[in-house]
Amino acid sequence: MAVKRIVPNIPASDIAAATDFYRDILGMEIVMDHGWIVTFASDAVSTPQLSIAAEGGSNTVVPDLSIEVDNFDEVLQRVTKQRLPIAYGPATEPWGVRRFYVRDPFGRLLNILSHV
């Protein structure tokens, strides 16, 4: 048996806000849309992962999702342009990532990161 994918499900009443954030800020594509649920994906291949944490590192709270991007500066610029409040960072961490925390439109704390 193998886990093929892990999909976080985020409750939301405003699906359009999800599109504005996950497509327009993070560049993800809509791969399924039933009206009541929209699934976003990237064409990047990845292995399913699940992290269990007592803290978020650097004395931060545990984020709801960690999203690794290949265009960190571009995503940071989009977040700044939209005037979204950055909850932490940007910071280069001792374990080799550059990251910042931002909340999505539904209040989920996202750890946006790139390996350095």
Coordinates of C-alpha atoms in Angstrom, one line a residue:
M1 CA 0.0 0.0 0.0
A2 CA 1.2 3.6 -0.8
V3 CA -0.3 7.0 0.0
K4 CA -0.7 8.6 -3.4
R5 CA -1.7 12.1 -2.2
I6 CA -2.7 14.1 0.8
V7 CA -5.2 16.9 0.2
P8 CA -6.0 19.4 2.9
N9 CA -9.6 20.5 2.8
I10 CA -10.2 24.1 3.9
P11 CA -13.8 25.1 4.7
A12 CA -14.8 28.3 2.9
S13 CA -18.0 30.2 2.0
D14 CA -16.3 32.3 -0.7
I15 CA -14.8 30.1 -3.3
A16 CA -13.8 33.2 -5.4
A17 CA -11.5 34.4 -2.7
A18 CA -9.7 31.0 -2.9
T19 CA -9.2 31.5 -6.6
D20 CA -7.9 35.1 -6.1
F21 CA -5.3 33.8 -3.5
Y22 CA -4.3 30.3 -4.6
R23 CA -4.3 31.0 -8.4
D24 CA -3.3 34.6 -8.5
I25 CA -0.9 34.8 -5.6
L26 CA 0.6 31.3 -5.7
G27 CA 0.1 30.5 -9.4
M28 CA -1.8 27.2 -8.8
E29 CA -4.2 25.8 -11.4
I30 CA -7.8 24.8 -10.9
V31 CA -7.9 21.1 -11.6
M32 CA -11.4 20.4 -10.4
D33 CA -14.4 22.7 -9.9
H34 CA -17.8 21.4 -8.8
G35 CA -19.0 24.8 -7.6
W36 CA -19.0 23.6 -4.0
I37 CA -15.4 22.5 -4.0
V38 CA -12.5 23.7 -6.1
T39 CA -9.2 21.9 -6.1
F40 CA -5.9 23.7 -6.9
A41 CA -2.8 21.9 -8.0
S42 CA 0.7 22.5 -9.4
D43 CA 2.3 20.5 -12.2
A44 CA 5.3 20.0 -9.9
V45 CA 5.8 16.3 -8.9
S46 CA 6.0 15.8 -5.2
T47 CA 5.8 13.0 -2.6
P48 CA 2.9 13.1 -0.1
Q49 CA 4.0 14.5 3.2
L50 CA 2.5 15.1 6.6
S51 CA 4.3 17.1 9.3
I52 CA 3.5 16.9 13.0
A53 CA 5.0 19.8 15.0
A54 CA 5.2 21.2 18.5
E55 CA 6.1 24.6 17.2
G56 CA 6.8 26.3 13.9
G57 CA 10.5 26.8 14.4
S58 CA 12.2 30.0 15.4
N59 CA 9.7 30.3 18.3
T60 CA 6.7 30.7 15.9
V61 CA 3.3 29.0 16.0
V62 CA 2.7 25.9 13.9
P63 CA 1.4 27.0 10.5
D64 CA -1.7 25.2 9.0
L65 CA 0.1 24.6 5.7
S66 CA 3.6 24.8 4.4
I67 CA 3.9 25.6 0.7
E68 CA 7.2 25.4 -1.0
V69 CA 7.6 27.6 -4.1
D70 CA 10.3 28.0 -6.7
N71 CA 9.6 31.7 -7.1
F72 CA 9.9 32.9 -3.5
D73 CA 10.6 36.6 -4.3
E74 CA 7.8 36.7 -6.8
V75 CA 5.3 35.3 -4.4
L76 CA 6.5 37.7 -1.7
Q77 CA 6.1 40.6 -4.1
R78 CA 2.5 39.5 -5.0
V79 CA 1.6 39.3 -1.3
T80 CA 3.1 42.7 -0.6
K81 CA 1.4 44.2 -3.7
Q82 CA -2.0 42.9 -2.4
R83 CA -1.1 44.5 1.0
L84 CA -1.6 41.1 2.8
P85 CA -0.2 41.3 6.3
I86 CA 2.9 39.1 6.8
A87 CA 2.7 37.4 10.1
Y88 CA 6.3 36.3 10.2
G89 CA 9.4 37.0 8.2
P90 CA 10.6 37.0 5.6
A91 CA 13.5 35.2 7.3
T92 CA 16.3 32.9 6.3
E93 CA 16.3 30.1 8.8
P94 CA 19.3 28.1 10.1
W95 CA 17.8 24.9 8.7
G96 CA 18.2 26.2 5.1
V97 CA 14.9 27.7 4.1
R98 CA 13.8 31.3 3.4
R99 CA 10.2 31.8 4.4
F100 CA 7.4 34.0 5.6
Y101 CA 3.9 33.4 7.1
V102 CA 0.8 34.9 5.6
R103 CA -2.9 34.1 6.2
D104 CA -5.1 32.9 3.3
P105 CA -8.6 34.5 2.9
F106 CA -10.0 31.9 5.3
G107 CA -7.6 32.6 8.1
R108 CA -5.3 29.6 7.6
L109 CA -1.7 30.4 8.5
L110 CA 0.6 29.5 5.5
N111 CA 4.3 29.0 5.7
I112 CA 5.5 30.1 2.3
L113 CA 9.1 28.8 1.8
S114 CA 11.9 28.0 -0.6
H115 CA 15.1 26.1 0.1
V116 CA 18.3 28.2 -0.1

